[in-house]
mmCIF file of C-alpha atoms in Angstrom:
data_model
loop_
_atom_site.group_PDB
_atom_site.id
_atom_site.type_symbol
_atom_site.label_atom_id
_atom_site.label_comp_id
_atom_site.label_asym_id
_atom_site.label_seq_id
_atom_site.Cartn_x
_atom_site.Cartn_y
_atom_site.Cartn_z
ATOM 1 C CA UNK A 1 -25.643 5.917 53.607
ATOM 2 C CA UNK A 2 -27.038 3.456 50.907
ATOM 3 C CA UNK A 3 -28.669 6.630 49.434
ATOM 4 C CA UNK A 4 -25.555 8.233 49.085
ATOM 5 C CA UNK A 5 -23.620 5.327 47.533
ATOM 6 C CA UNK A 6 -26.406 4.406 45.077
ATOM 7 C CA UNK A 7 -26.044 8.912 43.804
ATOM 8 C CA UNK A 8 -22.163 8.332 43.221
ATOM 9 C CA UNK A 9 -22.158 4.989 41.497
ATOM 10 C CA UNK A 10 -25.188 6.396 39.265
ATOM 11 C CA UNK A 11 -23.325 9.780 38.952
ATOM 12 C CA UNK A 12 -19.906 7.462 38.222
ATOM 13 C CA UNK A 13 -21.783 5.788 35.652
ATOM 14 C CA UNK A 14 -22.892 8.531 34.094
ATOM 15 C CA UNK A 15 -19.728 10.042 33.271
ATOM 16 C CA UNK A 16 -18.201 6.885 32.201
ATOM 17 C CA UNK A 17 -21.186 6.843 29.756
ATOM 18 C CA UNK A 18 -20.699 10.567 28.943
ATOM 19 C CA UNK A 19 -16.831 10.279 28.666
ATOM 20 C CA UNK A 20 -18.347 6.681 26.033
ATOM 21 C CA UNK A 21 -20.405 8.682 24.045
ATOM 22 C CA UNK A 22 -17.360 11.431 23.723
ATOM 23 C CA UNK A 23 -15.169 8.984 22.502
ATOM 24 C CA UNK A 24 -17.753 7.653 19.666
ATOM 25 C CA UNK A 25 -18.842 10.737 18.129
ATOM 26 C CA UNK A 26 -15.393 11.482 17.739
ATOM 27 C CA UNK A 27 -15.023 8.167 15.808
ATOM 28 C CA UNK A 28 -17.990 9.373 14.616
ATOM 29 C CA UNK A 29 -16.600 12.548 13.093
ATOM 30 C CA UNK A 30 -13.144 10.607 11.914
ATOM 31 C CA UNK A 31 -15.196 8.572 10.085
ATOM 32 C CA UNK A 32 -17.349 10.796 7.936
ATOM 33 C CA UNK A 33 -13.583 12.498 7.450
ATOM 34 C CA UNK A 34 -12.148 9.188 6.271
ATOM 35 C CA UNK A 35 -14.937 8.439 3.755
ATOM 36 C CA UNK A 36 -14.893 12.459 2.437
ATOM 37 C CA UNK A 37 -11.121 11.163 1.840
ATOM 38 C CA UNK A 38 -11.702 7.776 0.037
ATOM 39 C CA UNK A 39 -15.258 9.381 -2.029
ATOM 40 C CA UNK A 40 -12.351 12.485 -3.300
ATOM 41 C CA UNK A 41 -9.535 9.273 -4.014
ATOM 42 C CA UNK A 42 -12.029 7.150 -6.056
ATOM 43 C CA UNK A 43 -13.125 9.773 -8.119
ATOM 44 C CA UNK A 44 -9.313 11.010 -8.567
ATOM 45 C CA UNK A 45 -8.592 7.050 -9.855
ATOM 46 C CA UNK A 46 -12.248 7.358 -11.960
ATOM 47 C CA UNK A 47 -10.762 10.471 -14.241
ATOM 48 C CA UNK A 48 -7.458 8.899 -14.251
ATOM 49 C CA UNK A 49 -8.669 5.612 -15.266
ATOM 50 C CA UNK A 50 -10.798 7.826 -18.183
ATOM 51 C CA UNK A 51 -7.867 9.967 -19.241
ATOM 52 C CA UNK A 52 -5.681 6.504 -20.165
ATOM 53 C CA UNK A 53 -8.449 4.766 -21.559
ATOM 54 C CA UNK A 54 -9.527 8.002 -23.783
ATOM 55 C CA UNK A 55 -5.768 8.119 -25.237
ATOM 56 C CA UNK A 56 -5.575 3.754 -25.371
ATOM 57 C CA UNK A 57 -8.363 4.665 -27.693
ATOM 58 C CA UNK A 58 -6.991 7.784 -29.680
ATOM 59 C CA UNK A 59 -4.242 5.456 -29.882
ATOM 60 C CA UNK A 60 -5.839 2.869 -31.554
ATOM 61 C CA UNK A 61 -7.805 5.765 -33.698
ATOM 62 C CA UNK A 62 -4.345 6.776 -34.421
ATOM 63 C CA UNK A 63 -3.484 3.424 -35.595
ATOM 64 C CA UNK A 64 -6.206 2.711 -37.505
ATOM 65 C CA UNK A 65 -6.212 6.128 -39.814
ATOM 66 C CA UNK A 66 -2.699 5.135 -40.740
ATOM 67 C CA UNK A 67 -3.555 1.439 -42.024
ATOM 68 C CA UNK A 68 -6.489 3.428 -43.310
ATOM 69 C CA UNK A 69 -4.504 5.475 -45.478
ATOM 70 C CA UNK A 70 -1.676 2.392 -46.480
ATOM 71 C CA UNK A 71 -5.120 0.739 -47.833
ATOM 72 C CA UNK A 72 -6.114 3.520 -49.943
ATOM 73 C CA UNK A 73 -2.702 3.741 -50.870
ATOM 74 C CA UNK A 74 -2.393 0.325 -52.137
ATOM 75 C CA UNK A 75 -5.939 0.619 -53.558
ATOM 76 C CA UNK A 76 -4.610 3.280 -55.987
#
């Protein structure tokens, strides 16, 4: 009988480590989801970040033609 008990606790624990190992590689596959998500987001926020600071800077190009061109004026 101890033969018996020792097959269904080892068959008991193998489906609670089957049913374990389930559970993580869904986690698993959540996971590599999530980070596909946030890699996609950060480079979203990297060419937005870009854009503004490429027109800050044609701004400022902007700017700097027009007190450019008041210096020449006064020059003259």
């Amino acid at each position: 009988m101890q033969l018996g008990l020792d097959v269904d606790d080892t068959r008991a624990r193998e489906v609670a480590f089957e049913k374990s190992l389930l559970i993580c590689q869904n986690e698993k596959t959540e996971l590599k989801v999530r980070i596909t998500e946030l890699e996609r987001s950060l480079h979203q926020h990297r060419s937005r970040n870009s854009v503004v600071e490429l027109k800050a800077n044609l701004d400022q190009i902007e700017e700097l033609k027009g007190q450019v061109g008041e210096l020449e004026d006064a020059l003259q």
